[in-house]
Amino acid sequence: MTETGHYLAKMRATAPLVHNITNFVAMNVMANVQLAVGASPAMVHALPEVAEFALLAGALTVNIGTADTDWAEGMVQAAAVMTRISRPWVLDPVGVGATRFRQDLCARLLDLRPTVIRANASEILALSGLGGQAHGVDAGDPVEAAEAAARVLAAQTGGVVAVSGPVDYVTDGRQAFRIGNGHALMPKVTALGCSLNGVIGAFLVGQPPLDATVAALAYYGLAGEIAAKEAQGPGSFAVAFLDALAALTPEALSAGAKVRAA
Amino acid sequence: MTETGHYLAKMRATAPLVHNITNFVAMNVMANVQLAVGASPAMVHALPEVAEFALLAGALTVNIGTADTDWAEGMVQAAAVMTRISRPWVLDPVGVGATRFRQDLCARLLDLRPTVIRANASEILALSGLGGQAHGVDAGDPVEAAEAAARVLAAQTGGVVAVSGPVDYVTDGRQAFRIGNGHALMPKVTALGCSLNGVIGAFLVGQPPLDATVAALAYYGLAGEIAAKEAQGPGSFAVAFLDALAALTPEALSAGAKVRAA
Amino acid sequence: MTETGHYLAKMRATAPLVHNITNFVAMNVMANVQLAVGASPAMVHALPEVAEFALLAGALTVNIGTADTDWAEGMVQAAAVMTRISRPWVLDPVGVGATRFRQDLCARLLDLRPTVIRANASEILALSGLGGQAHGVDAGDPVEAAEAAARVLAAQTGGVVAVSGPVDYVTDGRQAFRIGNGHALMPKVTALGCSLNGVIGAFLVGQPPLDATVAALAYYGLAGEIAAKEAQGPGSFAVAFLDALAALTPEALSAGAKVRAA
């Protein structure tokens, strides 16, 4: 693929408006992350306006973390708009294995063919098994355990599937990449996984989904590596991470990205 | 007007209880900002209690950023209480140009005559044109483009209108001021605009609306200038900004405020 | 009681899943606090799944800060599950004195016998007087004023009651302790009180409620003391506090805890 820095540069030049329907824990962090990377975030979920608003956005991100009945309906409406007008949208199926409500909602969203699904290995496994048995909360499955499921999901949706972990795995069902950037402090700060989907959404606008997703993951992980160098713990890491996202140049990204074909 | 530091000192001596109905992105930041400046925040929106709670507060702030049908009803109920008992309230018409739902809600809120409206230029333009055409999301209009609209709005509501930008414009329809404090990092941190309304609300308690608003804007912008001196990016800026709000003295505010008649 | 560090070590070894139904202001902070201490947070409130999810958790925390009708129902359902299956849950009756809605909700929750109630003195007084007169918002009552009420509440619920203040008071109605750890900057950061309940919830899993609560309060307050040493104000304090929670060892806790029998 083209150098990762290219996709960052194009995203910043576009400064896309990204419509996010995300959970209450992530909203503030995700907006700050999107501002730091150079995108323009909007958090809009209300049924009287969510479909109307989706028409204005370059991309949509959907995260089911704290959805309830009305929010779920809004997610489906907004995703349906994006699919209809052929704009990209990203699904984060948080805790999909935990309850029947989450499984039913994700089944509806999968039918709308997300451009990208990003989740941890346990969630990808639960998602690929919808219709099968529930998985309970995250069992801490390793990334490798979900690679076959990721390829099946990608074939099913016609989109990209990204499995997050110490080394991420990204596939469109035909090609696949591994991204080795990241740091152990990242999962110690809440909503950094959720917020990554906001970055993927921004990268997707006007760029090829597989390459854009790989570049977004490398960028995000590299910013984490840089932030960890001056962090004393999860509090100072979160602060330095936003600074690093804003400061990282396309050249530094191309130089620091750890991407290889899988 | 009196020196800006005077209004800060009086607000801190009052430590007013401010009732906020704001968006999910801003809630935590706004509460921290209000605590840092010396006010006492309360976030209350539920229909079974919102009007009852409004009676306890010195001021109310309303931000439509993530409103839905029930929240909108709560905003109208609480604002109606404040208008009825002659206590100040502040309106932040986030993204009013974007959807019909926001326009309808703002039309109802305008009828309740907000003491202060604070918004960016595009929102002020959209607000003044309610009944006219929609504007889409923020078009990045310059402050100057919204000054006439601000004066019309102020005359219509009998209140103060503040247009945020690199140089803010504040008017009650007769007098007007420009405030030159602020820093380019401020719009790179989400919800700092929303949270400013919480500071205005605190300043309004027992103080004249036009002067209190001008003082609040100068104070907020000056804290941003101070914070920017030690910031490495948007993450460290947000941290230093809270520290600066808490540390800034009335004397330093009077000395650093860049206020001039317009 | 056993050394406080023992309870911290056991909590970290357990890394319990804690189910939180908390307010919008606190959600992000509480999740970060729970991650920093070594627990696993989940924020779940939706009626279609809240009772199902509660079955998966080691402990539940309930905070009524921004509850509305549906959330209140979810709180009652989840607390009922925990009581039925004999797992611990914590109640934070935020602003219970302020509105009739909060008083009614807390009366329902008290009937479900929370394992621990933690609140400030004014809230404990309001809670113990349910059925009596409303108290308005926090009157800033001193901890001592609520000690008798705390003992009555503890006897009524069969649980532990913790009164937060400069020196905390914790009782199960028979024994009582005072915890002197803490710092004046802690109440200047929003949601640190709410988030403490998340730490108590994590400590409760598999540990005796009175001792676990005392240890959690000492740990939390000691982290505040450590963080204050490098803080320039409330912004930098909040960052350093998360770092301190993560870094504090059981040995340092046992050495620094200021606990005495009351």
Tab-separated table of N, CA, C and O in Angstrom, chain A residues 140-227:
chain	number	residue	atom	x	y	z
A	140	GLY	N	-10.989	-11.898	26.729
A	140	GLY	CA	-9.576	-11.667	26.510
A	140	GLY	C	-8.984	-12.593	25.468
A	140	GLY	O	-7.829	-12.996	25.569
A	141	ASP	N	-9.759	-12.925	24.452
A	141	ASP	CA	-9.229	-13.762	23.374
A	141	ASP	C	-8.082	-13.043	22.669
A	141	ASP	O	-8.127	-11.827	22.484
A	142	PRO	N	-7.057	-13.777	22.245
A	142	PRO	CA	-5.970	-13.148	21.488
A	142	PRO	C	-6.419	-12.813	20.062
A	142	PRO	O	-7.363	-13.414	19.541
A	143	VAL	N	-5.729	-11.847	19.452
A	143	VAL	CA	-6.075	-11.400	18.104
A	143	VAL	C	-6.106	-12.574	17.128
A	143	VAL	O	-7.019	-12.699	16.305
A	144	GLU	N	-5.123	-13.459	17.233
A	144	GLU	CA	-5.017	-14.571	16.283
A	144	GLU	C	-6.289	-15.416	16.261
A	144	GLU	O	-6.698	-15.931	15.213
A	145	ALA	N	-6.927	-15.534	17.435
A	145	ALA	CA	-8.116	-16.378	17.530
A	145	ALA	C	-9.278	-15.827	16.712
A	145	ALA	O	-10.239	-16.554	16.428
A	146	ALA	N	-9.194	-14.537	16.339
A	146	ALA	CA	-10.323	-13.910	15.651
A	146	ALA	C	-10.041	-13.635	14.181
A	146	ALA	O	-10.867	-13.035	13.495
A	147	GLU	N	-8.900	-14.064	13.680
A	147	GLU	CA	-8.550	-13.701	12.302
A	147	GLU	C	-9.451	-14.378	11.276
A	147	GLU	O	-9.884	-13.740	10.305
A	148	ALA	N	-9.743	-15.630	11.489
A	148	ALA	CA	-10.629	-16.319	10.542
A	148	ALA	C	-12.023	-15.702	10.591
A	148	ALA	O	-12.650	-15.451	9.553
A	149	ALA	N	-12.493	-15.408	11.807
A	149	ALA	CA	-13.802	-14.770	11.958
A	149	ALA	C	-13.819	-13.410	11.273
A	149	ALA	O	-14.824	-13.013	10.669
A	150	ALA	N	-12.710	-12.687	11.353
A	150	ALA	CA	-12.632	-11.373	10.715
A	150	ALA	C	-12.769	-11.503	9.203
A	150	ALA	O	-13.469	-10.710	8.558
A	151	ARG	N	-12.118	-12.501	8.638
A	151	ARG	CA	-12.214	-12.679	7.182
A	151	ARG	C	-13.639	-13.047	6.765
A	151	ARG	O	-14.152	-12.561	5.763
A	152	VAL	N	-14.285	-13.879	7.560
A	152	VAL	CA	-15.676	-14.258	7.262
A	152	VAL	C	-16.589	-13.035	7.334
A	152	VAL	O	-17.421	-12.800	6.451
A	153	LEU	N	-16.417	-12.243	8.392
A	153	LEU	CA	-17.226	-11.026	8.550
A	153	LEU	C	-17.007	-10.072	7.381
A	153	LEU	O	-17.955	-9.466	6.869
A	154	ALA	N	-15.755	-9.913	6.980
A	154	ALA	CA	-15.442	-9.002	5.881
A	154	ALA	C	-16.115	-9.466	4.593
A	154	ALA	O	-16.672	-8.660	3.836
A	155	ALA	N	-16.091	-10.762	4.371
A	155	ALA	CA	-16.748	-11.294	3.171
A	155	ALA	C	-18.255	-11.078	3.251
A	155	ALA	O	-18.912	-10.748	2.255
A	156	GLN	N	-18.790	-11.230	4.452
A	156	GLN	CA	-20.237	-11.100	4.654
A	156	GLN	C	-20.709	-9.662	4.431
A	156	GLN	O	-21.762	-9.423	3.833
A	157	THR	N	-19.931	-8.681	4.906
A	157	THR	CA	-20.361	-7.281	4.818
A	157	THR	C	-19.827	-6.596	3.568
A	157	THR	O	-20.296	-5.520	3.214
A	158	GLY	N	-18.822	-7.186	2.939
A	158	GLY	CA	-18.182	-6.495	1.824
A	158	GLY	C	-17.326	-5.334	2.289
A	158	GLY	O	-16.944	-4.470	1.497
A	159	GLY	N	-17.007	-5.303	3.582
A	159	GLY	CA	-16.226	-4.191	4.131
A	159	GLY	C	-14.917	-4.665	4.728
A	159	GLY	O	-14.448	-5.775	4.474
A	160	VAL	N	-14.333	-3.794	5.536
A	160	VAL	CA	-13.067	-4.056	6.203
A	160	VAL	C	-13.350	-4.435	7.655
A	160	VAL	O	-14.274	-3.892	8.260
A	161	VAL	N	-12.568	-5.366	8.195
A	161	VAL	CA	-12.684	-5.718	9.610
A	161	VAL	C	-11.317	-5.564	10.265
A	161	VAL	O	-10.322	-6.083	9.757
A	162	ALA	N	-11.284	-4.812	11.373
A	162	ALA	CA	-10.038	-4.588	12.103
A	162	ALA	C	-10.165	-5.184	13.494
A	162	ALA	O	-11.111	-4.887	14.215
A	163	VAL	N	-9.201	-6.044	13.850
A	163	VAL	CA	-9.176	-6.656	15.178
A	163	VAL	C	-8.076	-5.968	15.983
A	163	VAL	O	-6.900	-6.041	15.618
A	164	SER	N	-8.463	-5.297	17.069
A	164	SER	CA	-7.494	-4.564	17.883
A	164	SER	C	-6.833	-5.473	18.898
A	164	SER	O	-7.478	-6.353	19.474
A	165	GLY	N	-5.564	-5.217	19.144
A	165	GLY	CA	-4.820	-5.983	20.133
A	165	GLY	C	-3.390	-5.487	20.130
A	165	GLY	O	-3.087	-4.466	19.518
A	166	PRO	N	-2.500	-6.174	20.825
A	166	PRO	CA	-1.084	-5.753	20.830
A	166	PRO	C	-0.559	-5.598	19.401
A	166	PRO	O	0.133	-4.637	19.097
A	167	VAL	N	-0.889	-6.547	18.526
A	167	VAL	CA	-0.660	-6.365	17.085
A	167	VAL	C	-2.022	-6.474	16.409
A	167	VAL	O	-2.696	-7.500	16.514
A	168	ASP	N	-2.441	-5.402	15.746
A	168	ASP	CA	-3.762	-5.384	15.120
A	168	ASP	C	-3.756	-6.196	13.827
A	168	ASP	O	-2.718	-6.322	13.162
A	169	TYR	N	-4.921	-6.686	13.471
A	169	TYR	CA	-5.095	-7.427	12.219
A	169	TYR	C	-6.223	-6.760	11.446
A	169	TYR	O	-7.310	-6.543	11.990
A	170	VAL	N	-5.959	-6.409	10.181
A	170	VAL	CA	-6.955	-5.712	9.365
A	170	VAL	C	-7.106	-6.438	8.039
A	170	VAL	O	-6.107	-6.716	7.367
A	171	THR	N	-8.347	-6.718	7.662
A	171	THR	CA	-8.559	-7.453	6.410
A	171	THR	C	-9.821	-6.975	5.709
A	171	THR	O	-10.759	-6.500	6.356
A	172	ASP	N	-9.814	-7.099	4.399
A	172	ASP	CA	-11.050	-6.894	3.641
A	172	ASP	C	-11.561	-8.236	3.107
A	172	ASP	O	-12.416	-8.271	2.226
A	173	GLY	N	-11.016	-9.312	3.643
A	173	GLY	CA	-11.447	-10.643	3.235
A	173	GLY	C	-10.548	-11.230	2.151
A	173	GLY	O	-10.538	-12.439	1.942
A	174	ARG	N	-9.807	-10.351	1.482
A	174	ARG	CA	-8.853	-10.827	0.470
A	174	ARG	C	-7.429	-10.542	0.940
A	174	ARG	O	-6.645	-11.448	1.165
A	175	GLN	N	-7.119	-9.253	1.117
A	175	GLN	CA	-5.815	-8.863	1.657
A	175	GLN	C	-5.893	-8.735	3.175
A	175	GLN	O	-6.985	-8.529	3.724
A	176	ALA	N	-4.734	-8.762	3.818
A	176	ALA	CA	-4.710	-8.522	5.261
A	176	ALA	C	-3.380	-7.899	5.662
A	176	ALA	O	-2.355	-8.114	5.005
A	177	PHE	N	-3.417	-7.100	6.731
A	177	PHE	CA	-2.218	-6.451	7.256
A	177	PHE	C	-2.164	-6.612	8.769
A	177	PHE	O	-3.198	-6.741	9.425
A	178	ARG	N	-0.926	-6.578	9.275
A	178	ARG	CA	-0.730	-6.506	10.725
A	178	ARG	C	-0.062	-5.178	11.050
A	178	ARG	O	0.863	-4.755	10.355
A	179	ILE	N	-0.552	-4.540	12.124
A	179	ILE	CA	-0.005	-3.243	12.535
A	179	ILE	C	0.539	-3.394	13.948
A	179	ILE	O	-0.206	-3.708	14.882
A	180	GLY	N	1.833	-3.156	14.093
A	180	GLY	CA	2.502	-3.410	15.365
A	180	GLY	C	2.642	-2.192	16.255
A	180	GLY	O	3.218	-2.281	17.336
A	181	ASN	N	2.100	-1.046	15.849
A	181	ASN	CA	2.213	0.149	16.689
A	181	ASN	C	1.243	0.074	17.861
A	181	ASN	O	0.191	-0.551	17.774
A	182	GLY	N	1.601	0.773	18.941
A	182	GLY	CA	0.730	0.803	20.112
A	182	GLY	C	1.534	0.728	21.394
A	182	GLY	O	2.765	0.607	21.358
A	183	HIS	N	0.846	0.811	22.526
A	183	HIS	CA	1.516	0.765	23.832
A	183	HIS	C	0.553	0.205	24.866
A	183	HIS	O	-0.661	0.400	24.769
A	184	ALA	N	1.123	-0.467	25.863
A	184	ALA	CA	0.310	-1.140	26.880
A	184	ALA	C	-0.530	-0.174	27.712
A	184	ALA	O	-1.502	-0.587	28.353
A	185	LEU	N	-0.183	1.125	27.728
A	185	LEU	CA	-0.996	2.075	28.498
A	185	LEU	C	-2.313	2.405	27.790
A	185	LEU	O	-3.248	2.908	28.421
A	186	MET	N	-2.406	2.159	26.497
A	186	MET	CA	-3.608	2.574	25.760
A	186	MET	C	-4.891	1.946	26.307
A	186	MET	O	-5.873	2.648	26.513
A	187	PRO	N	-4.923	0.632	26.568
A	187	PRO	CA	-6.166	0.084	27.148
A	187	PRO	C	-6.393	0.464	28.609
A	187	PRO	O	-7.438	0.125	29.158
A	188	LYS	N	-5.454	1.172	29.236
A	188	LYS	CA	-5.668	1.634	30.615
A	188	LYS	C	-6.368	2.991	30.660
A	188	LYS	O	-6.637	3.521	31.731
A	189	VAL	N	-6.630	3.568	29.493
A	189	VAL	CA	-7.399	4.816	29.414
A	189	VAL	C	-8.712	4.492	28.724
A	189	VAL	O	-8.713	3.966	27.609
A	190	THR	N	-9.817	4.781	29.385
A	190	THR	CA	-11.108	4.401	28.830
A	190	THR	C	-11.396	5.152	27.539
A	190	THR	O	-10.984	6.302	27.372
A	191	ALA	N	-12.068	4.487	26.629
A	191	ALA	CA	-12.596	5.099	25.404
A	191	ALA	C	-11.544	5.384	24.347
A	191	ALA	O	-11.866	5.957	23.311
A	192	LEU	N	-10.301	4.974	24.559
A	192	LEU	CA	-9.334	5.167	23.478
A	192	LEU	C	-9.632	4.226	22.312
A	192	LEU	O	-9.426	4.584	21.156
A	193	GLY	N	-10.132	3.042	22.602
A	193	GLY	CA	-10.554	2.150	21.525
A	193	GLY	C	-11.726	2.739	20.756
A	193	GLY	O	-11.711	2.815	19.525
A	194	CYS	N	-12.732	3.203	21.488
A	194	CYS	CA	-13.891	3.835	20.853
A	194	CYS	C	-13.454	5.016	19.990
A	194	CYS	O	-13.944	5.215	18.876
A	195	SER	N	-12.539	5.812	20.525
A	195	SER	CA	-12.143	7.036	19.830
A	195	SER	C	-11.355	6.738	18.563
A	195	SER	O	-11.383	7.519	17.609
A	196	LEU	N	-10.673	5.612	18.559
A	196	LEU	CA	-9.961	5.196	17.346
A	196	LEU	C	-10.933	5.089	16.174
A	196	LEU	O	-10.603	5.440	15.034
A	197	ASN	N	-12.142	4.637	16.446
A	197	ASN	CA	-13.122	4.539	15.362
A	197	ASN	C	-13.445	5.902	14.772
A	197	ASN	O	-13.758	6.013	13.580
A	198	GLY	N	-13.363	6.929	15.588
A	198	GLY	CA	-13.558	8.274	15.068
A	198	GLY	C	-12.437	8.680	14.125
A	198	GLY	O	-12.656	9.422	13.160
A	199	VAL	N	-11.239	8.194	14.400
A	199	VAL	CA	-10.104	8.487	13.523
A	199	VAL	C	-10.234	7.696	12.223
A	199	VAL	O	-10.017	8.232	11.128
A	200	ILE	N	-10.624	6.439	12.348
A	200	ILE	CA	-10.854	5.642	11.133
A	200	ILE	C	-11.915	6.320	10.267
A	200	ILE	O	-11.741	6.471	9.054
A	201	GLY	N	-13.000	6.753	10.897
A	201	GLY	CA	-14.057	7.434	10.147
A	201	GLY	C	-13.519	8.630	9.379
A	201	GLY	O	-13.846	8.836	8.204
A	202	ALA	N	-12.678	9.415	10.017
A	202	ALA	CA	-12.112	10.598	9.353
A	202	ALA	C	-11.216	10.193	8.187
A	202	ALA	O	-11.249	10.810	7.122
A	203	PHE	N	-10.413	9.145	8.377
A	203	PHE	CA	-9.512	8.688	7.307
A	203	PHE	C	-10.294	8.127	6.112
A	203	PHE	O	-9.799	8.124	4.983
A	204	LEU	N	-11.491	7.599	6.365
A	204	LEU	CA	-12.241	6.935	5.292
A	204	LEU	C	-12.774	7.897	4.238
A	204	LEU	O	-13.045	7.488	3.103
A	205	VAL	N	-12.926	9.166	4.609
A	205	VAL	CA	-13.582	10.100	3.685
A	205	VAL	C	-12.716	10.306	2.447
A	205	VAL	O	-11.619	10.862	2.511
A	206	GLY	N	-13.183	9.808	1.331
A	206	GLY	CA	-12.480	9.977	0.066
A	206	GLY	C	-11.232	9.129	-0.094
A	206	GLY	O	-10.417	9.392	-0.980
A	207	GLN	N	-11.053	8.106	0.753
A	207	GLN	CA	-9.862	7.265	0.659
A	207	GLN	C	-10.281	5.788	0.659
A	207	GLN	O	-11.325	5.443	1.201
A	208	PRO	N	-9.450	4.912	0.083
A	208	PRO	CA	-9.815	3.489	0.012
A	208	PRO	C	-9.862	2.869	1.411
A	208	PRO	O	-8.915	3.026	2.185
A	209	PRO	N	-10.951	2.160	1.748
A	209	PRO	CA	-11.187	1.719	3.125
A	209	PRO	C	-10.077	0.876	3.745
A	209	PRO	O	-9.710	1.115	4.899
A	210	LEU	N	-9.545	-0.087	3.033
A	210	LEU	CA	-8.538	-0.955	3.656
A	210	LEU	C	-7.281	-0.157	3.998
A	210	LEU	O	-6.797	-0.185	5.133
A	211	ASP	N	-6.765	0.582	3.034
A	211	ASP	CA	-5.550	1.356	3.272
A	211	ASP	C	-5.783	2.441	4.326
A	211	ASP	O	-4.930	2.689	5.184
A	212	ALA	N	-6.924	3.099	4.255
A	212	ALA	CA	-7.215	4.174	5.209
A	212	ALA	C	-7.276	3.626	6.629
A	212	ALA	O	-6.791	4.256	7.581
A	213	THR	N	-7.855	2.442	6.782
A	213	THR	CA	-7.964	1.843	8.117
A	213	THR	C	-6.589	1.463	8.654
A	213	THR	O	-6.261	1.728	9.819
A	214	VAL	N	-5.785	0.858	7.813
A	214	VAL	CA	-4.428	0.485	8.225
A	214	VAL	C	-3.642	1.732	8.635
A	214	VAL	O	-2.975	1.753	9.681
A	215	ALA	N	-3.743	2.783	7.850
A	215	ALA	CA	-3.012	4.013	8.161
A	215	ALA	C	-3.497	4.627	9.465
A	215	ALA	O	-2.699	5.101	10.285
A	216	ALA	N	-4.811	4.612	9.680
A	216	ALA	CA	-5.361	5.185	10.915
A	216	ALA	C	-4.857	4.420	12.135
A	216	ALA	O	-4.503	5.010	13.160
A	217	LEU	N	-4.800	3.098	12.028
A	217	LEU	CA	-4.336	2.292	13.162
A	217	LEU	C	-2.853	2.526	13.450
A	217	LEU	O	-2.439	2.612	14.614
A	218	ALA	N	-2.053	2.625	12.399
A	218	ALA	CA	-0.624	2.866	12.604
A	218	ALA	C	-0.396	4.236	13.243
A	218	ALA	O	0.414	4.388	14.169
A	219	TYR	N	-1.112	5.217	12.736
A	219	TYR	CA	-1.023	6.590	13.258
A	219	TYR	C	-1.392	6.631	14.737
A	219	TYR	O	-0.685	7.200	15.577
A	220	TYR	N	-2.498	6.011	15.070
A	220	TYR	CA	-3.005	6.017	16.444
A	220	TYR	C	-2.020	5.316	17.385
A	220	TYR	O	-1.694	5.816	18.462
A	221	GLY	N	-1.543	4.165	16.952
A	221	GLY	CA	-0.612	3.411	17.788
A	221	GLY	C	0.719	4.121	17.955
A	221	GLY	O	1.315	4.116	19.042
A	222	LEU	N	1.185	4.759	16.883
A	222	LEU	CA	2.459	5.484	16.961
A	222	LEU	C	2.332	6.677	17.912
A	222	LEU	O	3.250	6.951	18.700
A	223	ALA	N	1.205	7.357	17.869
A	223	ALA	CA	0.978	8.454	18.824
A	223	ALA	C	1.009	7.918	20.249
A	223	ALA	O	1.523	8.574	21.163
A	224	GLY	N	0.487	6.722	20.450
A	224	GLY	CA	0.539	6.102	21.772
A	224	GLY	C	1.966	5.820	22.215
A	224	GLY	O	2.328	6.037	23.374
A	225	GLU	N	2.789	5.357	21.286
A	225	GLU	CA	4.194	5.095	21.628
A	225	GLU	C	4.905	6.378	22.047
A	225	GLU	O	5.679	6.403	23.006
A	226	ILE	N	4.642	7.441	21.296
A	226	ILE	CA	5.278	8.729	21.593
A	226	ILE	C	4.809	9.253	22.949
A	226	ILE	O	5.602	9.714	23.771
A	227	ALA	N	3.504	9.161	23.188
A	227	ALA	CA	2.946	9.667	24.448
A	227	ALA	C	3.502	8.901	25.641
A	227	ALA	O	3.747	9.475	26.708
